[in-house]
Amino acid sequence: MNKQQLKDLIIKTIDENRDKIIEIGHGIYQTPEYGYKEYKTTEAVANFLSDELGLEVEKNIAVTGCKSTVNDSKEGPHISILGELDGISCKEHKDANDIGASHTCGHNIQIAGMLGAALGLVKSGVLNSLDGKVTFMATPAEEFIELEYRQQLKNKGEITYFGGKQELVKRGYFDDIDISMMFHSLDMGENKALVGPESNGFIGKKVQFIGKESHAGSAPHEGINALNAAMLAINNVNALRETFKESERVRFHPILTKAGDIVNVVPADVQMESYVRARTIDGMIDASERINRALIAGGTAIGAEVVLTEIPGYLPILRYKDMDKLFSDNLVNLGIESNKIVDGGDFTGSFDFGDISHLMPTLHPMIGGVKGALHTREYEIIDEELAYIVPAKSMAMTVVDLLFDGGKEAKNILNDFTPVMTKEQYLDFLAKYDRTI
Ligand SMILES: [Zn+2]
């Protein structure tokens, strides 16, 4: 069979199993779970891989999550297809559960798309004609939330990193993988898809301003107001904003997680969280250092102590145009008009897949079929074919492109490739920003 015949077989197989793919997407939508707690979701994915596709599954690869590898005995490049397991907090959404969790980032769609791609590759029998291995990996904890819970897991030695893919890299799950791909849902408006998004990376910050309590009415002169220190700190950062290079798209968006205890006592313990985001690693480091100085100065001004804890966040996402071209050609092959596929995108949010893009060639298209901004009450799925089925097919077809004919295409991409960081350099970078100042 030639390459197109293999692709046609994948398309036919996915079409015949369309309902099963959408059904698992619906099921996961209804049971959103936060990062490192995706027990039911992991179970659902593992059951699909084992019961529906007959694959061996390794479960709880990083607290939760699971993976299966096919074509294990074959030589040749090793491709991974990822899907993210976790939900996000959006208590305003009509489908949020009783703790406010929802799938308003569309990760349920990613999982169904990954399983759909797996189904297309496995059930069609095309794997026999491909020269390389494929791993399907359901990854935990992409959303960087519930930092206190993750700190507890870290203190207990159950994780080292707050981000699921960071943890999986550390545990060696990407050691033998050469190329990785996944997709993310996005309201594409009149368009259908976007290839080659670029995004910001970030360093996480927790800041504690420690003052001195005193009676707010009768003895404020005996206190040190930690809330004032925090307000000064925020204003100091605001005074820096015009100094950041436009191209770095710097973002600092703090929240106060504790602003005082009772109203008639001068606040002595005020706590803040934020990310410092920028487009390049150098930009992240530069902005982070200057923002640290500004935060500490807020305390210094009034004699409050500042304890600043940095948490390694995610790296900016890099694009690989050869991968983007394969994927968008497959979208066109599926009947998507090429003028509805946007080339390149400027995202100031962050994805933990950015970390993977520093270690190997990656593909991270955005696919439509949803409406409304991610993480908001407006978000909804409006076109199930485009949301679930099109990316399942086009990812599986891209695997065919990469691994057909001795894995020629994958080898071409890998021959030209030097990773931005080795795994060791990457882990050293994370360790550097895992500190209290
Ligand atoms: Zn997301």
Tab-separated table of C-alpha atoms and ligand atoms in Angstrom:
chain	number	residue	atom	x	y	z
A	1	MET	CA	0.000	0.000	0.000
A	2	ASN	CA	1.186	3.516	-0.651
A	3	LYS	CA	1.056	6.333	1.872
A	4	GLN	CA	-2.316	7.690	0.742
A	5	GLN	CA	-3.890	4.221	0.898
A	6	LEU	CA	-2.694	3.876	4.504
A	7	LYS	CA	-4.157	7.284	5.297
A	8	ASP	CA	-7.449	6.362	3.628
A	9	LEU	CA	-7.621	3.256	5.789
A	10	ILE	CA	-7.115	5.381	8.915
A	11	ILE	CA	-9.859	7.801	7.820
A	12	LYS	CA	-12.268	4.919	7.192
A	13	THR	CA	-11.489	3.248	10.533
A	14	ILE	CA	-11.945	6.476	12.493
A	15	ASP	CA	-15.204	7.223	10.666
A	16	GLU	CA	-16.513	3.748	11.519
A	17	ASN	CA	-15.676	4.335	15.199
A	18	ARG	CA	-16.684	7.987	15.313
A	19	ASP	CA	-19.264	7.521	18.060
A	20	LYS	CA	-16.836	5.781	20.424
A	21	ILE	CA	-14.337	8.631	20.109
A	22	ILE	CA	-16.932	11.309	20.765
A	23	GLU	CA	-18.451	9.280	23.585
A	24	ILE	CA	-15.175	9.141	25.530
A	25	GLY	CA	-14.770	12.884	24.947
A	26	HIS	CA	-18.233	13.446	26.444
A	27	GLY	CA	-17.553	11.133	29.388
A	28	ILE	CA	-14.348	12.942	30.347
A	29	TYR	CA	-16.064	16.328	29.907
A	30	GLN	CA	-18.542	15.292	32.586
A	31	THR	CA	-15.908	14.308	35.174
A	32	PRO	CA	-13.336	17.116	35.271
A	33	GLU	CA	-10.492	16.530	37.730
A	34	TYR	CA	-7.640	18.840	38.720
A	35	GLY	CA	-3.992	18.073	38.074
A	36	TYR	CA	-2.357	15.096	39.813
A	37	LYS	CA	-5.883	14.022	40.859
A	38	GLU	CA	-7.062	12.692	37.462
A	39	TYR	CA	-7.819	9.205	38.773
A	40	LYS	CA	-11.158	8.605	37.020
A	41	THR	CA	-9.894	10.168	33.804
A	42	THR	CA	-6.766	8.008	33.819
A	43	GLU	CA	-8.951	4.954	34.385
A	44	ALA	CA	-11.192	5.878	31.445
A	45	VAL	CA	-8.194	6.357	29.131
A	46	ALA	CA	-6.516	3.142	30.292
A	47	ASN	CA	-9.747	1.187	29.791
A	48	PHE	CA	-10.102	2.515	26.245
A	49	LEU	CA	-6.505	1.605	25.384
A	50	SER	CA	-6.791	-1.885	26.861
A	51	ASP	CA	-10.423	-2.889	26.210
A	52	GLU	CA	-11.061	-1.135	22.919
A	53	LEU	CA	-7.579	-1.404	21.389
A	54	GLY	CA	-6.132	-4.424	23.226
A	55	LEU	CA	-2.991	-2.565	24.293
A	56	GLU	CA	-0.873	-3.029	27.371
A	57	VAL	CA	-1.111	0.070	29.550
A	58	GLU	CA	1.304	1.460	32.105
A	59	LYS	CA	-0.727	3.415	34.635
A	60	ASN	CA	0.056	6.212	37.103
A	61	ILE	CA	3.215	7.281	35.318
A	62	ALA	CA	3.351	10.569	37.277
A	63	VAL	CA	0.906	10.142	40.186
A	64	THR	CA	-1.819	9.787	37.529
A	65	GLY	CA	-1.599	9.453	33.736
A	66	CYS	CA	-0.892	6.420	31.584
A	67	LYS	CA	0.805	5.284	28.397
A	68	SER	CA	0.856	2.520	25.804
A	69	THR	CA	3.504	1.867	23.189
A	70	VAL	CA	2.823	0.100	19.881
A	71	ASN	CA	5.250	-1.346	17.323
A	72	ASP	CA	7.650	-1.798	20.241
A	73	SER	CA	9.786	-4.362	18.461
A	74	LYS	CA	10.312	-2.174	15.384
A	75	GLU	CA	13.444	-0.213	14.702
A	76	GLY	CA	13.061	3.370	13.605
A	77	PRO	CA	11.988	6.693	15.076
A	78	HIS	CA	9.719	6.804	18.111
A	79	ILE	CA	6.773	9.217	17.947
A	80	SER	CA	4.553	10.160	20.887
A	81	ILE	CA	1.017	11.482	20.735
A	82	LEU	CA	-0.010	13.231	23.945
A	83	GLY	CA	-3.306	14.242	25.499
A	84	GLU	CA	-3.751	16.202	28.717
A	85	LEU	CA	-5.974	14.848	31.464
A	86	ASP	CA	-6.765	17.769	33.729
A	87	GLY	CA	-9.638	20.181	34.031
A	88	ILE	CA	-9.508	23.810	35.113
A	89	SER	CA	-11.407	25.851	37.655
A	90	CYS	CA	-14.264	27.886	36.172
A	91	LYS	CA	-17.089	27.909	38.688
A	92	GLU	CA	-19.127	30.276	36.502
A	93	HIS	CA	-19.463	27.694	33.717
A	94	LYS	CA	-22.824	25.938	33.421
A	95	ASP	CA	-21.174	22.503	33.406
A	96	ALA	CA	-18.778	23.114	36.318
A	97	ASN	CA	-19.022	20.472	39.038
A	98	ASP	CA	-19.636	21.100	42.740
A	99	ILE	CA	-16.047	22.239	43.359
A	100	GLY	CA	-16.035	24.504	40.292
A	101	ALA	CA	-13.956	22.214	38.068
A	102	SER	CA	-14.727	22.132	34.358
A	103	HIS	CA	-13.226	21.142	31.037
A	104	THR	CA	-13.233	24.695	29.703
A	105	CYS	CA	-9.683	24.276	28.377
A	106	GLY	CA	-10.870	21.425	26.172
A	107	HIS	CA	-8.429	18.818	27.498
A	108	ASN	CA	-11.183	16.194	27.214
A	109	ILE	CA	-11.082	16.888	23.457
A	110	GLN	CA	-7.332	16.332	23.377
A	111	ILE	CA	-7.713	12.996	25.140
A	112	ALA	CA	-10.464	11.858	22.783
A	113	GLY	CA	-8.363	13.041	19.821
A	114	MET	CA	-5.338	11.118	21.052
A	115	LEU	CA	-7.421	7.978	21.597
A	116	GLY	CA	-9.030	8.495	18.178
A	117	ALA	CA	-5.577	8.679	16.584
A	118	ALA	CA	-4.573	5.540	18.489
A	119	LEU	CA	-7.719	3.784	17.291
A	120	GLY	CA	-7.065	4.853	13.705
A	121	LEU	CA	-3.492	3.567	13.775
A	122	VAL	CA	-4.163	0.336	15.683
A	123	LYS	CA	-7.533	-0.888	14.363
A	124	SER	CA	-6.759	-0.121	10.729
A	125	GLY	CA	-3.693	-2.377	10.853
A	126	VAL	CA	-1.491	0.307	9.240
A	127	LEU	CA	1.115	0.012	11.993
A	128	ASN	CA	2.529	-3.061	10.248
A	129	SER	CA	3.430	-0.836	7.296
A	130	LEU	CA	5.186	1.769	9.432
A	131	ASP	CA	8.839	1.742	10.486
A	132	GLY	CA	8.946	3.073	14.001
A	133	LYS	CA	7.253	3.009	17.388
A	134	VAL	CA	4.328	5.103	18.600
A	135	THR	CA	3.509	5.948	22.225
A	136	PHE	CA	0.136	7.278	23.320
A	137	MET	CA	0.555	9.187	26.562
A	138	ALA	CA	-2.130	10.759	28.759
A	139	THR	CA	-0.303	13.419	30.763
A	140	PRO	CA	-1.374	14.917	34.125
A	141	ALA	CA	-1.342	18.422	35.576
A	142	GLU	CA	-0.920	20.834	32.660
A	143	GLU	CA	-2.802	23.646	34.365
A	144	PHE	CA	-0.496	25.283	36.915
A	145	ILE	CA	-2.998	25.532	39.765
A	146	GLU	CA	-3.571	24.327	43.343
A	147	LEU	CA	0.020	25.141	44.207
A	148	GLU	CA	-0.444	24.318	47.906
A	149	TYR	CA	-1.686	20.794	47.059
A	150	ARG	CA	1.256	20.244	44.718
A	151	GLN	CA	3.625	21.547	47.382
A	152	GLN	CA	2.242	18.877	49.733
A	153	LEU	CA	2.837	16.187	47.086
A	154	LYS	CA	6.354	17.538	46.681
A	155	ASN	CA	6.972	17.553	50.434
A	156	LYS	CA	5.829	13.914	50.573
A	157	GLY	CA	8.275	13.070	47.776
A	158	GLU	CA	5.512	12.082	45.339
A	159	ILE	CA	6.479	14.691	42.746
A	160	THR	CA	9.440	16.954	42.053
A	161	TYR	CA	7.663	19.366	39.703
A	162	PHE	CA	4.268	21.024	39.644
A	163	GLY	CA	3.844	20.479	35.878
A	164	GLY	CA	2.989	17.011	34.570
A	165	LYS	CA	5.291	17.033	31.562
A	166	GLN	CA	8.188	18.376	33.643
A	167	GLU	CA	7.665	15.436	35.975
A	168	LEU	CA	7.436	12.939	33.099
A	169	VAL	CA	10.681	14.237	31.563
A	170	LYS	CA	12.415	13.862	34.908
A	171	ARG	CA	11.066	10.327	35.278
A	172	GLY	CA	12.489	9.382	31.881
A	173	TYR	CA	9.240	8.971	29.924
A	174	PHE	CA	10.573	11.104	27.056
A	175	ASP	CA	14.087	9.593	27.041
A	176	ASP	CA	13.450	7.248	24.126
A	177	ILE	CA	10.984	9.475	22.232
A	178	ASP	CA	12.248	11.331	19.167
A	179	ILE	CA	9.265	13.477	18.128
A	180	SER	CA	6.123	14.490	20.065
A	181	MET	CA	2.762	15.824	18.975
A	182	MET	CA	-0.510	16.951	20.490
A	183	PHE	CA	-3.164	19.538	19.709
A	184	HIS	CA	-5.124	22.105	21.692
A	185	SER	CA	-8.673	23.320	21.108
A	186	LEU	CA	-9.296	26.992	20.429
A	187	ASP	CA	-12.135	29.217	19.237
A	188	MET	CA	-10.917	29.767	15.673
A	189	GLY	CA	-13.767	32.081	14.641
A	190	GLU	CA	-14.144	31.853	10.855
A	191	ASN	CA	-11.015	29.720	10.583
A	192	LYS	CA	-10.653	26.003	11.315
A	193	ALA	CA	-7.120	25.492	12.621
A	194	LEU	CA	-3.792	27.139	13.362
A	195	VAL	CA	-0.346	25.604	13.031
A	196	GLY	CA	2.848	26.818	14.678
A	197	PRO	CA	1.650	28.818	17.678
A	198	GLU	CA	4.352	30.532	19.718
A	199	SER	CA	3.737	31.163	23.398
A	200	ASN	CA	5.234	32.696	26.513
A	201	GLY	CA	7.108	30.750	29.122
A	202	PHE	CA	6.987	31.646	32.792
A	203	ILE	CA	8.577	31.437	36.218
A	204	GLY	CA	6.129	31.053	39.113
A	205	LYS	CA	6.373	33.287	42.205
A	206	LYS	CA	5.019	33.039	45.720
A	207	VAL	CA	5.745	36.097	47.822
A	208	GLN	CA	5.204	36.512	51.536
A	209	PHE	CA	5.381	39.977	53.093
A	210	ILE	CA	6.013	39.723	56.817
A	211	GLY	CA	5.248	42.798	58.910
A	212	LYS	CA	4.392	43.313	62.565
A	213	GLU	CA	0.908	43.184	63.992
A	214	SER	CA	-0.452	45.948	66.207
A	215	HIS	CA	-3.824	47.476	67.032
A	216	ALA	CA	-4.932	49.159	63.811
A	217	GLY	CA	-6.795	51.920	65.659
A	218	SER	CA	-4.869	52.650	68.805
A	219	ALA	CA	-1.297	51.658	67.878
A	220	PRO	CA	-0.616	51.583	64.108
A	221	HIS	CA	2.725	53.283	64.895
A	222	GLU	CA	3.849	50.063	66.568
A	223	GLY	CA	3.073	47.911	63.539
A	224	ILE	CA	4.589	47.189	60.146
A	225	ASN	CA	1.832	46.925	57.551
A	226	ALA	CA	2.540	43.963	55.260
A	227	LEU	CA	-0.399	44.899	53.029
A	228	ASN	CA	1.211	48.268	52.361
A	229	ALA	CA	4.433	46.443	51.493
A	230	ALA	CA	2.541	44.287	48.975
A	231	MET	CA	0.831	47.314	47.432
A	232	LEU	CA	4.163	49.114	47.090
A	233	ALA	CA	5.644	45.979	45.533
A	234	ILE	CA	2.892	45.819	42.900
A	235	ASN	CA	3.334	49.509	42.123
A	236	ASN	CA	7.088	49.034	41.833
A	237	VAL	CA	6.494	46.370	39.191
A	238	ASN	CA	4.007	48.649	37.438
A	239	ALA	CA	6.758	51.283	37.228
A	240	LEU	CA	8.888	48.735	35.384
A	241	ARG	CA	6.321	47.770	32.774
A	242	GLU	CA	7.359	50.282	30.100
A	243	THR	CA	10.948	49.046	30.342
A	244	PHE	CA	10.150	45.545	29.107
A	245	LYS	CA	10.802	44.910	25.425
A	246	GLU	CA	7.536	44.713	23.460
A	247	SER	CA	8.787	41.588	21.717
A	248	GLU	CA	9.067	39.786	25.069
A	249	ARG	CA	5.331	40.154	25.780
A	250	VAL	CA	6.098	40.279	29.533
A	251	ARG	CA	3.163	39.490	31.807
A	252	PHE	CA	3.022	39.875	35.605
A	253	HIS	CA	-0.467	39.255	36.993
A	254	PRO	CA	-0.389	38.880	40.775
A	255	ILE	CA	-3.173	37.907	43.108
A	256	LEU	CA	-3.182	38.287	46.884
A	257	THR	CA	-3.979	34.931	48.422
A	258	LYS	CA	-3.892	36.432	51.927
A	259	ALA	CA	-4.343	40.116	52.630
A	260	GLY	CA	-4.653	40.248	56.412
A	261	ASP	CA	-6.354	38.480	59.318
A	262	ILE	CA	-8.841	40.776	61.048
A	263	VAL	CA	-9.676	44.355	60.309
A	264	ASN	CA	-8.567	45.923	63.580
A	265	VAL	CA	-5.083	44.440	63.469
A	266	VAL	CA	-2.376	45.798	61.180
A	267	PRO	CA	-1.749	43.002	58.616
A	268	ALA	CA	1.455	41.171	59.474
A	269	ASP	CA	1.246	38.315	56.967
A	270	VAL	CA	0.308	39.068	53.361
A	271	GLN	CA	0.805	36.552	50.579
A	272	MET	CA	0.918	36.932	46.819
A	273	GLU	CA	1.160	34.575	43.840
A	274	SER	CA	2.051	35.445	40.294
A	275	TYR	CA	3.737	34.227	37.141
A	276	VAL	CA	6.368	36.225	35.309
A	277	ARG	CA	5.840	35.401	31.644
A	278	ALA	CA	7.946	36.279	28.615
A	279	ARG	CA	8.526	35.064	25.051
A	280	THR	CA	12.134	33.865	25.420
A	281	ILE	CA	14.087	32.205	28.200
A	282	ASP	CA	16.433	35.215	28.372
A	283	GLY	CA	13.387	37.485	28.565
A	284	MET	CA	11.904	35.368	31.377
A	285	ILE	CA	15.137	35.557	33.375
A	286	ASP	CA	15.592	39.292	32.805
A	287	ALA	CA	11.992	40.178	33.741
A	288	SER	CA	12.049	37.816	36.705
A	289	GLU	CA	15.206	39.344	38.173
A	290	ARG	CA	13.939	42.892	37.803
A	291	ILE	CA	10.540	41.982	39.233
A	292	ASN	CA	12.198	40.262	42.203
A	293	ARG	CA	14.078	43.478	42.928
A	294	ALA	CA	10.866	45.504	42.730
A	295	LEU	CA	8.987	43.089	45.020
A	296	ILE	CA	11.734	43.065	47.629
A	297	ALA	CA	11.936	46.870	47.506
A	298	GLY	CA	8.260	47.059	48.483
A	299	GLY	CA	9.150	45.409	51.772
A	300	THR	CA	12.402	47.306	52.261
A	301	ALA	CA	10.575	50.644	51.954
A	302	ILE	CA	8.620	50.074	55.145
A	303	GLY	CA	10.774	47.582	56.995
A	304	ALA	CA	8.775	44.442	56.169
A	305	GLU	CA	10.503	41.173	55.455
A	306	VAL	CA	9.968	39.611	52.008
A	307	VAL	CA	10.235	35.849	51.440
A	308	LEU	CA	10.217	35.148	47.727
A	309	THR	CA	9.802	31.613	46.487
A	310	GLU	CA	10.354	30.781	42.814
A	311	ILE	CA	8.756	27.767	41.184
A	312	PRO	CA	9.929	26.480	37.807
A	313	GLY	CA	7.140	27.200	35.332
A	314	TYR	CA	6.938	26.332	31.636
A	315	LEU	CA	9.158	27.186	28.703
A	316	PRO	CA	7.969	29.119	25.629
A	317	ILE	CA	6.652	26.850	22.888
A	318	LEU	CA	8.876	26.558	19.810
A	319	ARG	CA	7.613	25.786	16.325
A	320	TYR	CA	8.938	23.241	13.856
A	321	LYS	CA	7.823	24.217	10.379
A	322	ASP	CA	8.421	20.780	8.808
A	323	MET	CA	6.021	19.257	11.322
A	324	ASP	CA	3.481	22.058	10.822
A	325	LYS	CA	3.577	21.498	7.056
A	326	LEU	CA	2.910	17.761	7.338
A	327	PHE	CA	-0.027	18.395	9.647
A	328	SER	CA	-1.609	21.196	7.620
A	329	ASP	CA	-1.243	19.164	4.400
A	330	ASN	CA	-3.188	16.414	6.155
A	331	LEU	CA	-5.899	18.877	7.162
A	332	VAL	CA	-6.190	19.855	3.496
A	333	ASN	CA	-6.250	16.152	2.579
A	334	LEU	CA	-9.270	15.879	4.914
A	335	GLY	CA	-11.085	18.644	3.064
A	336	ILE	CA	-10.240	21.672	5.237
A	337	GLU	CA	-9.752	24.686	2.951
A	338	SER	CA	-6.144	25.875	3.140
A	339	ASN	CA	-7.262	29.494	3.624
A	340	LYS	CA	-8.944	28.414	6.884
A	341	ILE	CA	-5.638	27.182	8.328
A	342	VAL	CA	-3.764	30.003	10.028
A	343	ASP	CA	0.019	29.863	9.851
A	344	GLY	CA	1.673	30.927	13.134
A	345	GLY	CA	0.140	32.460	16.227
A	346	ASP	CA	1.151	34.739	19.059
A	347	PHE	CA	0.004	33.388	22.444
A	348	THR	CA	0.966	35.078	25.696
A	349	GLY	CA	-0.338	32.184	27.778
A	350	SER	CA	1.840	29.150	28.432
A	351	PHE	CA	1.772	25.411	27.719
A	352	ASP	CA	3.877	22.767	29.444
A	353	PHE	CA	4.376	21.219	26.005
A	354	GLY	CA	6.760	24.181	25.500
A	355	ASP	CA	9.208	22.265	27.676
A	356	ILE	CA	9.041	19.265	25.350
A	357	SER	CA	9.635	21.573	22.361
A	358	HIS	CA	13.055	22.431	23.821
A	359	LEU	CA	14.051	18.758	23.865
A	360	MET	CA	12.789	17.381	20.521
A	361	PRO	CA	10.859	18.387	17.381
A	362	THR	CA	7.205	18.893	18.242
A	363	LEU	CA	3.837	19.669	16.729
A	364	HIS	CA	1.183	21.646	18.631
A	365	PRO	CA	-1.616	22.873	16.348
A	366	MET	CA	-4.729	24.607	17.603
A	367	ILE	CA	-8.009	23.174	16.298
A	368	GLY	CA	-11.450	24.822	16.202
A	369	GLY	CA	-14.835	23.323	16.911
A	370	VAL	CA	-15.185	25.254	20.158
A	371	LYS	CA	-16.574	28.703	20.820
A	372	GLY	CA	-15.768	31.214	23.550
A	373	ALA	CA	-12.526	31.964	25.359
A	374	LEU	CA	-10.791	29.093	27.149
A	375	HIS	CA	-11.254	28.985	30.957
A	376	THR	CA	-14.432	31.130	30.796
A	377	ARG	CA	-18.197	30.646	31.131
A	378	GLU	CA	-18.534	31.352	27.394
A	379	TYR	CA	-16.641	28.227	26.344
A	380	GLU	CA	-18.578	25.483	24.527
A	381	ILE	CA	-18.073	22.737	21.962
A	382	ILE	CA	-19.977	23.618	18.786
A	383	ASP	CA	-18.606	21.285	16.092
A	384	GLU	CA	-17.752	17.768	17.278
A	385	GLU	CA	-16.460	16.636	13.898
A	386	LEU	CA	-13.864	19.408	13.783
A	387	ALA	CA	-13.085	19.287	17.513
A	388	TYR	CA	-12.607	15.537	17.976
A	389	ILE	CA	-12.465	13.693	14.666
A	390	VAL	CA	-10.413	15.932	12.377
A	391	PRO	CA	-7.404	16.137	14.757
A	392	ALA	CA	-7.598	12.395	15.500
A	393	LYS	CA	-7.325	11.668	11.782
A	394	SER	CA	-4.736	14.303	10.974
A	395	MET	CA	-2.418	13.301	13.847
A	396	ALA	CA	-2.598	9.627	12.835
A	397	MET	CA	-1.969	10.622	9.196
A	398	THR	CA	1.041	12.704	10.282
A	399	VAL	CA	2.420	9.602	12.036
A	400	VAL	CA	2.079	7.782	8.691
A	401	ASP	CA	4.028	10.589	6.973
A	402	LEU	CA	6.774	10.372	9.581
A	403	LEU	CA	7.170	6.598	9.734
A	404	PHE	CA	6.420	5.454	6.172
A	405	ASP	CA	9.230	4.061	4.002
A	406	GLY	CA	11.813	3.369	6.706
A	407	GLY	CA	10.767	6.405	8.740
A	408	LYS	CA	12.376	8.582	6.065
A	409	GLU	CA	10.494	11.792	6.870
A	410	ALA	CA	11.078	11.526	10.629
A	411	LYS	CA	14.752	10.804	10.013
A	412	ASN	CA	15.041	13.869	7.756
A	413	ILE	CA	13.584	16.055	10.487
A	414	LEU	CA	15.800	14.503	13.151
A	415	ASN	CA	18.970	14.775	11.043
A	416	ASP	CA	18.591	18.551	10.867
A	417	PHE	CA	17.733	18.861	14.539
A	418	THR	CA	19.776	19.984	17.542
A	419	PRO	CA	17.757	20.325	20.748
A	420	VAL	CA	17.826	23.686	22.489
A	421	MET	CA	18.590	21.824	25.705
A	422	THR	CA	19.622	18.323	26.653
A	423	LYS	CA	17.548	16.648	29.373
A	424	GLU	CA	20.341	17.383	31.875
A	425	GLN	CA	20.494	21.067	30.907
A	426	TYR	CA	16.705	21.237	31.148
A	427	LEU	CA	16.612	19.722	34.627
A	428	ASP	CA	19.449	22.040	35.724
A	429	PHE	CA	17.391	25.006	34.489
A	430	LEU	CA	14.365	23.850	36.474
A	431	ALA	CA	16.496	23.319	39.575
A	432	LYS	CA	17.860	26.877	39.311
A	433	TYR	CA	14.353	28.334	39.542
A	434	ASP	CA	13.233	26.068	42.365
A	435	ARG	CA	14.390	28.248	45.225
A	436	THR	CA	13.519	30.651	48.032
A	437	ILE	CA	15.213	34.040	48.100
B	1	ZN	ZN	-5.174	23.838	28.031
